[in-house]
Every structure is written in C-alpha cells, then in structure tokens.
GROMACS .gro file of N, CA and C in nm:
model
  300
    1UNK      N    1  -0.714   0.047   2.000
    1UNK     CA    2  -0.570   0.086   1.882
    1UNK      C    3  -0.512  -0.012   1.883
    2UNK      N    4  -0.446  -0.082   1.773
    2UNK     CA    5  -0.376  -0.170   1.746
    2UNK      C    6  -0.241  -0.134   1.707
    3UNK      N    7  -0.150  -0.193   1.807
    3UNK     CA    8  -0.020  -0.176   1.814
    3UNK      C    9   0.084  -0.254   1.724
    4UNK      N   10  -0.001  -0.341   1.627
    4UNK     CA   11   0.068  -0.415   1.553
    4UNK      C   12   0.183  -0.372   1.391
    5UNK      N   13   0.249  -0.465   1.347
    5UNK     CA   14   0.288  -0.368   1.226
    5UNK      C   15   0.231  -0.442   1.105
    6UNK      N   16   0.240  -0.396   0.997
    6UNK     CA   17   0.230  -0.480   0.855
    6UNK      C   18   0.326  -0.561   0.816
    7UNK      N   19   0.286  -0.717   0.759
    7UNK     CA   20   0.388  -0.776   0.737
    7UNK      C   21   0.327  -0.810   0.572
    8UNK      N   22   0.421  -0.853   0.485
    8UNK     CA   23   0.406  -0.868   0.330
    8UNK      C   24   0.460  -1.002   0.330
    9UNK      N   25   0.370  -1.124   0.306
    9UNK     CA   26   0.381  -1.268   0.329
    9UNK      C   27   0.331  -1.314   0.181
   10UNK      N   28   0.334  -1.426   0.141
   10UNK     CA   29   0.305  -1.497   0.055
   10UNK      C   30   0.214  -1.627   0.095
   11UNK      N   31   0.130  -1.625   0.029
   11UNK     CA   32   0.032  -1.730   0.029
   11UNK      C   33   0.107  -1.909  -0.044
   12UNK      N   34   0.016  -1.993  -0.031
   12UNK     CA   35   0.078  -2.141  -0.102
   12UNK      C   36   0.074  -2.150  -0.262
   13UNK      N   37   0.006  -2.026  -0.312
   13UNK     CA   38   0.009  -2.018  -0.416
   13UNK      C   39   0.127  -1.905  -0.485
   14UNK      N   40   0.200  -1.876  -0.401
   14UNK     CA   41   0.329  -1.752  -0.405
   14UNK      C   42   0.241  -1.612  -0.413
   15UNK      N   43   0.134  -1.620  -0.372
   15UNK     CA   44   0.091  -1.442  -0.409
   15UNK      C   45   0.109  -1.405  -0.286
   16UNK      N   46   0.130  -1.269  -0.324
   16UNK     CA   47   0.163  -1.206  -0.202
   16UNK      C   48   0.020  -1.133  -0.087
   17UNK      N   49   0.025  -1.095   0.016
   17UNK     CA   50  -0.056  -1.014   0.091
   17UNK      C   51  -0.015  -0.988   0.200
   18UNK      N   52  -0.084  -0.862   0.250
   18UNK     CA   53  -0.029  -0.797   0.379
   18UNK      C   54  -0.134  -0.816   0.476
   19UNK      N   55  -0.072  -0.793   0.593
   19UNK     CA   56  -0.154  -0.837   0.735
   19UNK      C   57  -0.089  -0.799   0.841
   20UNK      N   58  -0.174  -0.759   0.938
   20UNK     CA   59  -0.131  -0.743   1.032
   20UNK      C   60  -0.056  -0.826   1.121
   21UNK      N   61   0.049  -0.791   1.207
   21UNK     CA   62   0.121  -0.884   1.287
   21UNK      C   63   0.041  -0.949   1.412
   22UNK      N   64  -0.095  -0.881   1.427
   22UNK     CA   65  -0.191  -0.917   1.546
   22UNK      C   66  -0.284  -1.011   1.478
   23UNK      N   67  -0.297  -1.022   1.347
   23UNK     CA   68  -0.379  -1.090   1.262
   23UNK      C   69  -0.393  -1.242   1.323
   24UNK      N   70  -0.478  -1.324   1.380
   24UNK     CA   71  -0.508  -1.461   1.357
   24UNK      C   72  -0.614  -1.509   1.299
   25UNK      N   73  -0.635  -1.609   1.221
   25UNK     CA   74  -0.752  -1.622   1.125
   25UNK      C   75  -0.841  -1.700   1.226
   26UNK      N   76  -0.813  -1.784   1.311
   26UNK     CA   77  -0.935  -1.820   1.390
   26UNK      C   78  -0.994  -1.760   1.502
   27UNK      N   79  -0.902  -1.655   1.563
   27UNK     CA   80  -0.957  -1.600   1.674
   27UNK      C   81  -1.001  -1.439   1.648
   28UNK      N   82  -0.936  -1.377   1.541
   28UNK     CA   83  -0.947  -1.227   1.524
   28UNK      C   84  -0.904  -1.172   1.386
   29UNK      N   85  -1.061  -1.143   1.366
   29UNK     CA   86  -1.076  -1.074   1.229
   29UNK      C   87  -1.080  -0.940   1.249
   30UNK      N   88  -1.045  -0.845   1.325
   30UNK     CA   89  -1.046  -0.704   1.349
   30UNK      C   90  -0.903  -0.633   1.322
   31UNK      N   91  -0.808  -0.753   1.287
   31UNK     CA   92  -0.666  -0.654   1.188
   31UNK      C   93  -0.686  -0.686   1.051
   32UNK      N   94  -0.634  -0.588   1.012
   32UNK     CA   95  -0.595  -0.566   0.864
   32UNK      C   96  -0.523  -0.706   0.795
   33UNK      N   97  -0.594  -0.772   0.705
   33UNK     CA   98  -0.590  -0.837   0.592
   33UNK      C   99  -0.613  -0.824   0.456
   34UNK      N  100  -0.488  -0.783   0.336
   34UNK     CA  101  -0.535  -0.753   0.220
   34UNK      C  102  -0.466  -0.808   0.128
   35UNK      N  103  -0.538  -0.883   0.049
   35UNK     CA  104  -0.514  -0.994  -0.053
   35UNK      C  105  -0.515  -0.901  -0.191
   36UNK      N  106  -0.518  -0.976  -0.310
   36UNK     CA  107  -0.515  -0.880  -0.417
   36UNK      C  108  -0.399  -0.794  -0.478
   37UNK      N  109  -0.284  -0.817  -0.428
   37UNK     CA  110  -0.180  -0.683  -0.458
   37UNK      C  111  -0.116  -0.718  -0.614
   38UNK      N  112  -0.186  -0.795  -0.714
   38UNK     CA  113  -0.112  -0.810  -0.823
   38UNK      C  114  -0.090  -0.650  -0.887
   39UNK      N  115  -0.159  -0.569  -0.897
   39UNK     CA  116  -0.134  -0.465  -0.934
   39UNK      C  117  -0.030  -0.328  -0.878
   40UNK      N  118   0.012  -0.384  -0.803
   40UNK     CA  119   0.142  -0.309  -0.687
   40UNK      C  120   0.251  -0.373  -0.715
   41UNK      N  121   0.375  -0.274  -0.699
   41UNK     CA  122   0.517  -0.351  -0.700
   41UNK      C  123   0.542  -0.372  -0.615
   42UNK      N  124   0.542  -0.498  -0.588
   42UNK     CA  125   0.567  -0.569  -0.455
   42UNK      C  126   0.669  -0.570  -0.438
   43UNK      N  127   0.803  -0.513  -0.483
   43UNK     CA  128   0.957  -0.481  -0.474
   43UNK      C  129   0.926  -0.347  -0.354
   44UNK      N  130   0.849  -0.287  -0.427
   44UNK     CA  131   0.856  -0.129  -0.369
   44UNK      C  132   0.803  -0.154  -0.203
   45UNK      N  133   0.663  -0.239  -0.225
   45UNK     CA  134   0.596  -0.250  -0.075
   45UNK      C  135   0.681  -0.309   0.008
   46UNK      N  136   0.754  -0.430  -0.042
   46UNK     CA  137   0.863  -0.492   0.041
   46UNK      C  138   0.962  -0.411   0.092
   47UNK      N  139   0.969  -0.333   0.024
   47UNK     CA  140   1.100  -0.229   0.068
   47UNK      C  141   1.035  -0.110   0.154
   48UNK      N  142   0.918  -0.064   0.171
   48UNK     CA  143   0.867   0.009   0.240
   48UNK      C  144   0.803  -0.091   0.382
   49UNK      N  145   0.748  -0.187   0.379
   49UNK     CA  146   0.738  -0.232   0.521
   49UNK      C  147   0.884  -0.306   0.581
   50UNK      N  148   0.967  -0.301   0.509
   50UNK     CA  149   1.090  -0.362   0.588
   50UNK      C  150   1.167  -0.245   0.593
   51UNK      N  151   1.126  -0.130   0.609
   51UNK     CA  152   1.195   0.025   0.596
   51UNK      C  153   1.347   0.006   0.550
   52UNK      N  154   1.335  -0.054   0.421
   52UNK     CA  155   1.478  -0.026   0.323
   52UNK      C  156   1.474   0.068   0.247
   53UNK      N  157   1.505   0.212   0.307
   53UNK     CA  158   1.526   0.326   0.301
   53UNK      C  159   1.611   0.278   0.161
   54UNK      N  160   1.705   0.258   0.143
   54UNK     CA  161   1.792   0.243   0.007
   54UNK      C  162   1.725   0.190  -0.102
   55UNK      N  163   1.667   0.090  -0.085
   55UNK     CA  164   1.580   0.034  -0.214
   55UNK      C  165   1.438   0.110  -0.256
   56UNK      N  166   1.363   0.161  -0.141
   56UNK     CA  167   1.257   0.262  -0.184
   56UNK      C  168   1.317   0.363  -0.262
   57UNK      N  169   1.425   0.426  -0.214
   57UNK     CA  170   1.435   0.555  -0.276
   57UNK      C  171   1.520   0.513  -0.419
   58UNK      N  172   1.555   0.405  -0.413
   58UNK     CA  173   1.622   0.393  -0.576
   58UNK      C  174   1.502   0.321  -0.680
   59UNK      N  175   1.385   0.293  -0.621
   59UNK     CA  176   1.276   0.260  -0.702
   59UNK      C  177   1.225   0.411  -0.712
   60UNK      N  178   1.190   0.481  -0.631
   60UNK     CA  179   1.134   0.620  -0.644
   60UNK      C  180   1.217   0.683  -0.748
   61UNK      N  181   1.360   0.689  -0.727
   61UNK     CA  182   1.426   0.764  -0.836
   61UNK      C  183   1.426   0.703  -0.984
   62UNK      N  184   1.424   0.616  -0.961
   62UNK     CA  185   1.394   0.509  -1.104
   62UNK      C  186   1.231   0.583  -1.182
   63UNK      N  187   1.134   0.597  -1.104
   63UNK     CA  188   1.004   0.612  -1.145
   63UNK      C  189   1.024   0.760  -1.198
   64UNK      N  190   1.076   0.864  -1.101
   64UNK     CA  191   1.117   0.981  -1.113
   64UNK      C  192   1.182   0.985  -1.263
   65UNK      N  193   1.276   0.898  -1.322
   65UNK     CA  194   1.354   0.909  -1.419
   65UNK      C  195   1.258   0.864  -1.549
   66UNK      N  196   1.158   0.834  -1.520
   66UNK     CA  197   1.052   0.796  -1.626
   66UNK      C  198   0.927   0.895  -1.606
   67UNK      N  199   0.963   1.011  -1.579
   67UNK     CA  200   0.881   1.113  -1.570
   67UNK      C  201   0.743   1.094  -1.453
   68UNK      N  202   0.734   0.967  -1.396
   68UNK     CA  203   0.638   1.001  -1.284
   68UNK      C  204   0.730   1.074  -1.131
   69UNK      N  205   0.612   1.135  -1.089
   69UNK     CA  206   0.651   1.216  -0.944
   69UNK      C  207   0.532   1.166  -0.866
   70UNK      N  208   0.577   1.200  -0.742
   70UNK     CA  209   0.509   1.156  -0.618
   70UNK      C  210   0.367   1.226  -0.649
   71UNK      N  211   0.283   1.158  -0.605
   71UNK     CA  212   0.140   1.220  -0.557
   71UNK      C  213   0.122   1.329  -0.451
   72UNK      N  214   0.014   1.375  -0.444
   72UNK     CA  215  -0.034   1.471  -0.295
   72UNK      C  216  -0.041   1.339  -0.206
   73UNK      N  217   0.011   1.392  -0.098
   73UNK     CA  218  -0.016   1.314   0.042
   73UNK      C  219  -0.163   1.278   0.044
   74UNK      N  220  -0.175   1.164   0.098
   74UNK     CA  221  -0.306   1.139   0.126
   74UNK      C  222  -0.343   1.098   0.284
   75UNK      N  223  -0.435   1.175   0.326
   75UNK     CA  224  -0.461   1.124   0.473
   75UNK      C  225  -0.593   1.045   0.491
   76UNK      N  226  -0.670   1.030   0.379
   76UNK     CA  227  -0.788   0.928   0.383
   76UNK      C  228  -0.813   0.809   0.422
   77UNK      N  229  -0.839   0.772   0.525
   77UNK     CA  230  -0.867   0.639   0.536
   77UNK      C  231  -1.024   0.574   0.537
   78UNK      N  232  -1.042   0.478   0.536
   78UNK     CA  233  -1.191   0.377   0.535
   78UNK      C  234  -1.178   0.266   0.569
   79UNK      N  235  -1.266   0.210   0.593
   79UNK     CA  236  -1.279   0.085   0.662
   79UNK      C  237  -1.279  -0.051   0.534
   80UNK      N  238  -1.179  -0.181   0.520
   80UNK     CA  239  -1.176  -0.254   0.411
   80UNK      C  240  -1.281  -0.250   0.357
   81UNK      N  241  -1.413  -0.280   0.419
   81UNK     CA  242  -1.542  -0.365   0.382
   81UNK      C  243  -1.604  -0.252   0.282
   82UNK      N  244  -1.566  -0.110   0.304
   82UNK     CA  245  -1.631  -0.005   0.224
   82UNK      C  246  -1.566  -0.012   0.063
   83UNK      N  247  -1.494  -0.092   0.038
   83UNK     CA  248  -1.427  -0.110  -0.107
   83UNK      C  249  -1.372   0.008  -0.187
   84UNK      N  250  -1.348   0.058  -0.144
   84UNK     CA  251  -1.326   0.208  -0.201
   84UNK      C  252  -1.227   0.193  -0.329
   85UNK      N  253  -1.302   0.244  -0.458
   85UNK     CA  254  -1.203   0.199  -0.576
   85UNK      C  255  -1.067   0.344  -0.612
   86UNK      N  256  -1.168   0.433  -0.560
   86UNK     CA  257  -1.126   0.583  -0.604
   86UNK      C  258  -1.133   0.683  -0.485
   87UNK      N  259  -1.053   0.743  -0.449
   87UNK     CA  260  -1.047   0.836  -0.349
   87UNK      C  261  -1.140   0.951  -0.358
   88UNK      N  262  -1.228   0.965  -0.245
   88UNK     CA  263  -1.329   1.093  -0.254
   88UNK      C  264  -1.264   1.210  -0.307
   89UNK      N  265  -1.144   1.262  -0.307
   89UNK     CA  266  -1.079   1.374  -0.365
   89UNK      C  267  -0.992   1.349  -0.499
   90UNK      N  268  -1.042   1.247  -0.557
   90UNK     CA  269  -0.985   1.190  -0.698
   90UNK      C  270  -0.984   1.327  -0.803
   91UNK      N  271  -1.078   1.393  -0.836
   91UNK     CA  272  -1.081   1.499  -0.915
   91UNK      C  273  -0.981   1.598  -0.883
   92UNK      N  274  -1.014   1.619  -0.768
   92UNK     CA  275  -0.926   1.752  -0.693
   92UNK      C  276  -0.751   1.706  -0.691
   93UNK      N  277  -0.724   1.574  -0.677
   93UNK     CA  278  -0.584   1.524  -0.685
   93UNK      C  279  -0.545   1.511  -0.815
   94UNK      N  280  -0.611   1.483  -0.904
   94UNK     CA  281  -0.582   1.481  -1.063
   94UNK      C  282  -0.526   1.640  -1.094
   95UNK      N  283  -0.646   1.727  -1.053
   95UNK     CA  284  -0.559   1.874  -1.099
   95UNK      C  285  -0.480   1.911  -1.041
   96UNK      N  286  -0.435   1.883  -0.905
   96UNK     CA  287  -0.309   1.878  -0.809
   96UNK      C  288  -0.177   1.818  -0.865
   97UNK      N  289  -0.192   1.682  -0.908
   97UNK     CA  290  -0.112   1.625  -0.920
   97UNK      C  291  -0.036   1.655  -1.069
   98UNK      N  292  -0.129   1.653  -1.147
   98UNK     CA  293  -0.084   1.629  -1.288
   98UNK      C  294  -0.134   1.787  -1.390
   99UNK      N  295  -0.165   1.865  -1.297
   99UNK     CA  296  -0.162   2.023  -1.326
   99UNK      C  297  -0.273   2.041  -1.449
  100UNK      N  298  -0.392   1.971  -1.476
  100UNK     CA  299  -0.522   1.974  -1.519
  100UNK      C  300  -0.591   2.084  -1.513
   0.00000   0.00000   0.00000
C-alpha cells in the first residue's frame, strides 16, 4: 500500500500531469503517473489536490449555477494499463444522474 500523495505538476511544455509523491522515473514505475489532462478543469484539480476548500467549492457552486450537478459517487478502480474509457456502470449512472 502506497502512502504517497497526489501532486499536480507541469512538464517542460507547461502541460499538467499528476504523479504520486513516491514516483521516481528511474527507480520506481509502480506509482501513479497521469498525463493527458487536457480535458480536465486544471484549476479544479489543483484546488482538490491542494485541499483548497474555498476554491473547489466556488467552482462547484459555479457549475451548479450552470445546471450541472454532482454525479453519483464512484468507487470503481482499475489499473491505469486497463485504459478504461467509460465506467462499467455508465448506463446505470446515466439513468441515476440524469433521470433518463
């Protein structure tokens, strides 16, 4: 079990990525490293990972004002190498979250 924490960083091209605090490029590939965050709200991720309650609550309230609401909590987890595009409960969540 890893006791590291998630860190939002930027590469030499100013592209954001998230990595485990215990990740080391040369010695350890077992810790989380996520690239390709272009479709995520980086300000929101930054606030969540920094535990900045005021900022992420402001962003959530703004989204709520646009008619967006929180989705059902998800407890599904998989290995990054599985490359899941959609949650295995997607159709159920669509019905639950959007009232289809």
